[in-house]
PDB file of C-alpha atoms in Angstrom:
ATOM      1  CA  UNK A   1     -19.258 -63.975  38.044  1.00 39.00           C
ATOM      2  CA  UNK A   2     -21.364 -63.816  34.961  1.00 36.00           C
ATOM      3  CA  UNK A   3     -20.967 -64.925  31.358  1.00 37.00           C
ATOM      4  CA  UNK A   4     -20.495 -62.445  28.547  1.00 43.00           C
ATOM      5  CA  UNK A   5     -21.968 -62.916  25.051  1.00 45.00           C
ATOM      6  CA  UNK A   6     -19.184 -65.311  24.108  1.00 44.00           C
ATOM      7  CA  UNK A   7     -19.853 -67.431  27.188  1.00 41.00           C
ATOM      8  CA  UNK A   8     -16.679 -66.420  29.028  1.00 39.00           C
ATOM      9  CA  UNK A   9     -16.925 -65.888  32.752  1.00 40.00           C
ATOM     10  CA  UNK A  10     -16.345 -62.341  33.862  1.00 46.00           C
ATOM     11  CA  UNK A  11     -15.775 -61.262  37.426  1.00 51.00           C
ATOM     12  CA  UNK A  12     -18.333 -58.724  38.579  1.00 61.00           C
ATOM     13  CA  UNK A  13     -17.221 -55.389  39.988  1.00 69.00           C
ATOM     14  CA  UNK A  14     -18.244 -56.371  43.504  1.00 68.00           C
ATOM     15  CA  UNK A  15     -16.206 -59.588  43.363  1.00 70.00           C
ATOM     16  CA  UNK A  16     -13.239 -57.750  41.884  1.00 79.00           C
ATOM     17  CA  UNK A  17     -13.624 -55.181  44.649  1.00 88.00           C
ATOM     18  CA  UNK A  18     -13.456 -57.954  47.281  1.00 93.00           C
ATOM     19  CA  UNK A  19     -10.187 -59.210  45.788  1.00 95.00           C
ATOM     20  CA  UNK A  20      -8.658 -55.752  46.056  1.00 95.00           C
ATOM     21  CA  UNK A  21     -10.111 -55.334  49.546  1.00 96.00           C
ATOM     22  CA  UNK A  22      -8.374 -58.556  50.617  1.00 98.00           C
ATOM     23  CA  UNK A  23      -5.163 -57.427  48.921  1.00 96.00           C
ATOM     24  CA  UNK A  24      -5.186 -54.064  50.658  1.00 96.00           C
ATOM     25  CA  UNK A  25      -5.859 -55.730  54.026  1.00 98.00           C
ATOM     26  CA  UNK A  26      -2.953 -58.108  53.404  1.00 97.00           C
ATOM     27  CA  UNK A  27      -0.604 -55.229  52.616  1.00 96.00           C
ATOM     28  CA  UNK A  28      -1.625 -53.441  55.829  1.00 97.00           C
ATOM     29  CA  UNK A  29      -0.806 -56.609  57.786  1.00 97.00           C
ATOM     30  CA  UNK A  30       2.491 -57.081  55.936  1.00 95.00           C
ATOM     31  CA  UNK A  31       3.583 -53.680  57.199  1.00 96.00           C
ATOM     32  CA  UNK A  32       3.017 -54.947  60.754  1.00 96.00           C
ATOM     33  CA  UNK A  33       4.447 -58.469  60.798  1.00 94.00           C
ATOM     34  CA  UNK A  34       6.262 -61.075  58.695  1.00 92.00           C
ATOM     35  CA  UNK A  35       4.361 -62.971  56.033  1.00 90.00           C
ATOM     36  CA  UNK A  36       4.723 -66.335  57.744  1.00 88.00           C
ATOM     37  CA  UNK A  37       2.975 -65.065  60.885  1.00 93.00           C
ATOM     38  CA  UNK A  38      -0.072 -63.663  59.083  1.00 96.00           C
ATOM     39  CA  UNK A  39      -3.119 -65.932  59.127  1.00 97.00           C
ATOM     40  CA  UNK A  40      -6.112 -66.133  56.823  1.00 98.00           C
ATOM     41  CA  UNK A  41      -8.291 -65.122  59.782  1.00 98.00           C
ATOM     42  CA  UNK A  42      -6.234 -61.953  60.284  1.00 98.00           C
ATOM     43  CA  UNK A  43      -6.554 -61.080  56.608  1.00 98.00           C
ATOM     44  CA  UNK A  44     -10.324 -61.648  56.659  1.00 98.00           C
ATOM     45  CA  UNK A  45     -10.757 -59.649  59.866  1.00 98.00           C
ATOM     46  CA  UNK A  46      -8.712 -56.763  58.466  1.00 98.00           C
ATOM     47  CA  UNK A  47     -10.702 -56.840  55.206  1.00 98.00           C
ATOM     48  CA  UNK A  48     -13.980 -57.321  57.083  1.00 97.00           C
ATOM     49  CA  UNK A  49     -14.950 -60.320  54.957  1.00 97.00           C
ATOM     50  CA  UNK A  50     -15.817 -63.935  55.723  1.00 96.00           C
ATOM     51  CA  UNK A  51     -13.264 -66.714  55.188  1.00 97.00           C
ATOM     52  CA  UNK A  52     -15.447 -68.128  52.406  1.00 96.00           C
ATOM     53  CA  UNK A  53     -14.956 -64.854  50.508  1.00 96.00           C
ATOM     54  CA  UNK A  54     -11.201 -65.270  50.835  1.00 98.00           C
ATOM     55  CA  UNK A  55     -11.308 -68.839  49.514  1.00 97.00           C
ATOM     56  CA  UNK A  56     -13.631 -67.842  46.672  1.00 96.00           C
ATOM     57  CA  UNK A  57     -10.784 -65.737  45.293  1.00 96.00           C
ATOM     58  CA  UNK A  58      -7.550 -67.269  46.590  1.00 97.00           C
ATOM     59  CA  UNK A  59      -6.165 -70.701  47.443  1.00 97.00           C
ATOM     60  CA  UNK A  60      -3.958 -69.449  50.285  1.00 96.00           C
ATOM     61  CA  UNK A  61      -2.024 -66.390  51.421  1.00 94.00           C
ATOM     62  CA  UNK A  62       0.706 -67.094  48.872  1.00 89.00           C
ATOM     63  CA  UNK A  63      -1.862 -66.916  46.082  1.00 93.00           C
ATOM     64  CA  UNK A  64      -2.955 -63.582  47.593  1.00 95.00           C
ATOM     65  CA  UNK A  65       0.705 -62.486  47.680  1.00 91.00           C
ATOM     66  CA  UNK A  66       0.960 -63.300  43.961  1.00 86.00           C
ATOM     67  CA  UNK A  67      -2.179 -61.226  43.303  1.00 91.00           C
ATOM     68  CA  UNK A  68      -0.812 -58.306  45.342  1.00 91.00           C
ATOM     69  CA  UNK A  69       2.506 -58.461  43.510  1.00 84.00           C
ATOM     70  CA  UNK A  70       0.741 -58.277  40.161  1.00 81.00           C
ATOM     71  CA  UNK A  71      -2.077 -55.884  41.074  1.00 83.00           C
ATOM     72  CA  UNK A  72      -0.269 -53.429  43.304  1.00 80.00           C
ATOM     73  CA  UNK A  73       3.331 -53.557  42.142  1.00 78.00           C
ATOM     74  CA  UNK A  74       3.535 -54.605  38.497  1.00 71.00           C
ATOM     75  CA  UNK A  75       0.477 -52.639  37.429  1.00 72.00           C
ATOM     76  CA  UNK A  76       1.937 -49.479  38.965  1.00 72.00           C
ATOM     77  CA  UNK A  77       5.393 -49.673  37.432  1.00 70.00           C
ATOM     78  CA  UNK A  78       6.555 -46.775  35.334  1.00 70.00           C
ATOM     79  CA  UNK A  79       6.875 -48.412  31.938  1.00 61.00           C
ATOM     80  CA  UNK A  80       9.499 -45.856  30.903  1.00 64.00           C
ATOM     81  CA  UNK A  81      11.845 -46.731  33.771  1.00 73.00           C
ATOM     82  CA  UNK A  82      11.032 -50.140  35.196  1.00 72.00           C
ATOM     83  CA  UNK A  83      14.082 -50.663  37.402  1.00 77.00           C
ATOM     84  CA  UNK A  84      13.872 -47.179  38.932  1.00 83.00           C
ATOM     85  CA  UNK A  85      10.187 -47.762  39.586  1.00 83.00           C
ATOM     86  CA  UNK A  86      10.836 -51.088  41.364  1.00 84.00           C
ATOM     87  CA  UNK A  87      13.663 -49.679  43.490  1.00 89.00           C
ATOM     88  CA  UNK A  88      11.662 -46.581  44.434  1.00 90.00           C
ATOM     89  CA  UNK A  89       8.633 -48.729  45.332  1.00 88.00           C
ATOM     90  CA  UNK A  90      10.770 -50.835  47.670  1.00 89.00           C
ATOM     91  CA  UNK A  91      12.517 -47.770  49.081  1.00 92.00           C
ATOM     92  CA  UNK A  92       9.126 -46.198  49.773  1.00 91.00           C
ATOM     93  CA  UNK A  93       7.841 -49.106  51.871  1.00 91.00           C
ATOM     94  CA  UNK A  94      10.764 -50.489  53.895  1.00 92.00           C
ATOM     95  CA  UNK A  95       8.658 -52.311  56.487  1.00 93.00           C
ATOM     96  CA  UNK A  96       6.499 -54.177  53.973  1.00 91.00           C
ATOM     97  CA  UNK A  97       9.407 -55.444  51.889  1.00 89.00           C
ATOM     98  CA  UNK A  98      11.457 -56.343  54.965  1.00 90.00           C
ATOM     99  CA  UNK A  99       8.508 -58.401  56.254  1.00 89.00           C
ATOM    100  CA  UNK A 100       8.056 -60.153  52.916  1.00 86.00           C
ATOM    101  CA  UNK A 101      11.689 -60.816  51.995  1.00 84.00           C
ATOM    102  CA  UNK A 102      13.775 -60.780  55.189  1.00 85.00           C
ATOM    103  CA  UNK A 103      11.850 -61.307  58.441  1.00 84.00           C
ATOM    104  CA  UNK A 104      10.742 -64.847  57.681  1.00 76.00           C
ATOM    105  CA  UNK A 105      12.125 -68.160  58.855  1.00 72.00           C
ATOM    106  CA  UNK A 106      10.439 -69.985  55.987  1.00 69.00           C
ATOM    107  CA  UNK A 107      13.251 -70.704  53.537  1.00 60.00           C
ATOM    108  CA  UNK A 108      10.677 -71.688  50.920  1.00 68.00           C
ATOM    109  CA  UNK A 109       9.442 -68.098  50.751  1.00 74.00           C
ATOM    110  CA  UNK A 110      12.423 -66.913  48.711  1.00 78.00           C
ATOM    111  CA  UNK A 111      11.754 -69.796  46.311  1.00 82.00           C
ATOM    112  CA  UNK A 112       8.139 -68.656  46.073  1.00 81.00           C
ATOM    113  CA  UNK A 113       9.278 -65.104  45.309  1.00 82.00           C
ATOM    114  CA  UNK A 114      11.726 -66.384  42.680  1.00 87.00           C
ATOM    115  CA  UNK A 115       8.932 -68.505  41.158  1.00 87.00           C
ATOM    116  CA  UNK A 116       6.611 -65.506  41.137  1.00 83.00           C
ATOM    117  CA  UNK A 117       9.164 -63.230  39.494  1.00 84.00           C
ATOM    118  CA  UNK A 118      10.128 -65.999  37.044  1.00 87.00           C
ATOM    119  CA  UNK A 119       6.469 -66.355  36.002  1.00 84.00           C
ATOM    120  CA  UNK A 120       6.246 -62.598  35.514  1.00 78.00           C
ATOM    121  CA  UNK A 121       9.426 -62.569  33.421  1.00 81.00           C
ATOM    122  CA  UNK A 122       8.136 -65.399  31.221  1.00 83.00           C
ATOM    123  CA  UNK A 123       4.751 -63.673  30.855  1.00 78.00           C
ATOM    124  CA  UNK A 124       6.620 -60.550  29.816  1.00 75.00           C
ATOM    125  CA  UNK A 125       8.598 -62.515  27.271  1.00 76.00           C
ATOM    126  CA  UNK A 126       5.365 -63.856  25.795  1.00 78.00           C
ATOM    127  CA  UNK A 127       3.874 -60.376  25.560  1.00 74.00           C
ATOM    128  CA  UNK A 128       1.473 -60.665  28.483  1.00 65.00           C
ATOM    129  CA  UNK A 129       2.587 -57.513  30.297  1.00 61.00           C
ATOM    130  CA  UNK A 130       1.276 -54.016  29.657  1.00 59.00           C
ATOM    131  CA  UNK A 131       4.684 -52.376  29.774  1.00 61.00           C
ATOM    132  CA  UNK A 132       6.369 -52.364  26.372  1.00 67.00           C
ATOM    133  CA  UNK A 133       9.639 -51.135  27.890  1.00 64.00           C
ATOM    134  CA  UNK A 134       9.626 -53.985  30.424  1.00 66.00           C
ATOM    135  CA  UNK A 135       8.843 -56.396  27.605  1.00 70.00           C
ATOM    136  CA  UNK A 136      11.769 -55.081  25.539  1.00 72.00           C
ATOM    137  CA  UNK A 137      14.088 -55.257  28.553  1.00 71.00           C
ATOM    138  CA  UNK A 138      13.097 -58.873  29.210  1.00 75.00           C
ATOM    139  CA  UNK A 139      13.408 -59.794  25.545  1.00 77.00           C
ATOM    140  CA  UNK A 140      16.959 -58.434  25.510  1.00 76.00           C
ATOM    141  CA  UNK A 141      17.850 -61.100  28.075  1.00 75.00           C
ATOM    142  CA  UNK A 142      15.694 -63.950  26.839  1.00 85.00           C
ATOM    143  CA  UNK A 143      15.814 -63.810  23.029  1.00 84.00           C
ATOM    144  CA  UNK A 144      19.238 -65.426  22.790  1.00 82.00           C
ATOM    145  CA  UNK A 145      18.496 -68.019  25.462  1.00 86.00           C
ATOM    146  CA  UNK A 146      18.335 -71.704  24.642  1.00 90.00           C
ATOM    147  CA  UNK A 147      16.310 -72.325  27.822  1.00 92.00           C
ATOM    148  CA  UNK A 148      13.864 -69.489  28.527  1.00 90.00           C
ATOM    149  CA  UNK A 149      12.722 -70.937  31.870  1.00 92.00           C
ATOM    150  CA  UNK A 150      16.258 -71.347  33.205  1.00 94.00           C
ATOM    151  CA  UNK A 151      17.309 -67.877  32.043  1.00 90.00           C
ATOM    152  CA  UNK A 152      14.168 -66.301  33.531  1.00 90.00           C
ATOM    153  CA  UNK A 153      14.822 -68.094  36.841  1.00 93.00           C
ATOM    154  CA  UNK A 154      18.461 -66.952  36.852  1.00 91.00           C
ATOM    155  CA  UNK A 155      17.385 -63.365  36.183  1.00 88.00           C
ATOM    156  CA  UNK A 156      14.682 -63.532  38.885  1.00 89.00           C
ATOM    157  CA  UNK A 157      17.115 -65.007  41.407  1.00 91.00           C
ATOM    158  CA  UNK A 158      19.711 -62.339  40.667  1.00 90.00           C
ATOM    159  CA  UNK A 159      17.256 -59.466  40.946  1.00 88.00           C
ATOM    160  CA  UNK A 160      15.779 -60.776  44.198  1.00 89.00           C
ATOM    161  CA  UNK A 161      19.197 -61.475  45.700  1.00 91.00           C
ATOM    162  CA  UNK A 162      20.384 -57.917  45.056  1.00 92.00           C
ATOM    163  CA  UNK A 163      17.147 -56.403  46.375  1.00 92.00           C
ATOM    164  CA  UNK A 164      17.060 -58.718  49.418  1.00 90.00           C
ATOM    165  CA  UNK A 165      20.668 -57.863  50.294  1.00 92.00           C
ATOM    166  CA  UNK A 166      19.868 -54.165  49.962  1.00 94.00           C
ATOM    167  CA  UNK A 167      16.890 -54.532  52.310  1.00 93.00           C
ATOM    168  CA  UNK A 168      18.740 -56.797  54.761  1.00 91.00           C
ATOM    169  CA  UNK A 169      21.589 -54.280  54.985  1.00 93.00           C
ATOM    170  CA  UNK A 170      19.091 -51.567  55.959  1.00 92.00           C
ATOM    171  CA  UNK A 171      19.229 -49.779  52.620  1.00 93.00           C
ATOM    172  CA  UNK A 172      22.841 -48.686  53.133  1.00 94.00           C
ATOM    173  CA  UNK A 173      23.234 -48.013  49.433  1.00 93.00           C
ATOM    174  CA  UNK A 174      21.155 -45.214  47.986  1.00 95.00           C
ATOM    175  CA  UNK A 175      18.353 -46.110  45.589  1.00 94.00           C
ATOM    176  CA  UNK A 176      20.415 -44.393  42.878  1.00 94.00           C
ATOM    177  CA  UNK A 177      23.325 -46.824  43.453  1.00 93.00           C
ATOM    178  CA  UNK A 178      20.991 -49.819  43.149  1.00 93.00           C
ATOM    179  CA  UNK A 179      19.461 -48.392  39.972  1.00 89.00           C
ATOM    180  CA  UNK A 180      22.964 -47.760  38.597  1.00 88.00           C
ATOM    181  CA  UNK A 181      23.933 -51.355  39.400  1.00 86.00           C
ATOM    182  CA  UNK A 182      20.970 -52.730  37.447  1.00 83.00           C
ATOM    183  CA  UNK A 183      21.656 -50.345  34.550  1.00 79.00           C
ATOM    184  CA  UNK A 184      25.249 -51.627  34.380  1.00 79.00           C
ATOM    185  CA  UNK A 185      23.983 -55.207  34.575  1.00 73.00           C
ATOM    186  CA  UNK A 186      21.640 -54.573  31.651  1.00 64.00           C
ATOM    187  CA  UNK A 187      24.485 -53.090  29.562  1.00 64.00           C
ATOM    188  CA  UNK A 188      26.629 -56.186  30.137  1.00 55.00           C
ATOM    189  CA  UNK A 189      23.979 -58.389  28.531  1.00 54.00           C
ATOM    190  CA  UNK A 190      23.152 -56.091  25.604  1.00 54.00           C
TER     191      UNK A 190
END
């Protein structure tokens, strides 16, 4: 890291590259086995970095999961059709999402995912997301709320429950049906 003219710390390209390298290694491993079975050593070996490099950037594998969610999923959403983009991303990587959401004995993982999505929803409400369409969609749910955190958590829990059920049932419904469900859900609240 280095300081810019205003004294703020900025991550150098090489350090940023290491973060993405760790994230990509983690995603490769998530396609092979459940999240709870993946170790920091496995991630470091896959990324070909030392453990100290991992801990320079992340507290634990859940912090890395949060980074991957933001860097590889949220940043790549189609801002014109957020729900379709999410559903198609999940449909395009069955093994990864099954290993993150379903094939884990750790009941706290779903809470972590709800927390992560809740944070993202609240960030979106406060204008911290790049997607204006996603921001507008979130605002349609949250503007009338008397408790933003509770509403964001309810929304996150509902979204994750529907997507988890879809994955757990081996994608029996078509992606179009899931997208249609979310579109109908959105209309109910608008």
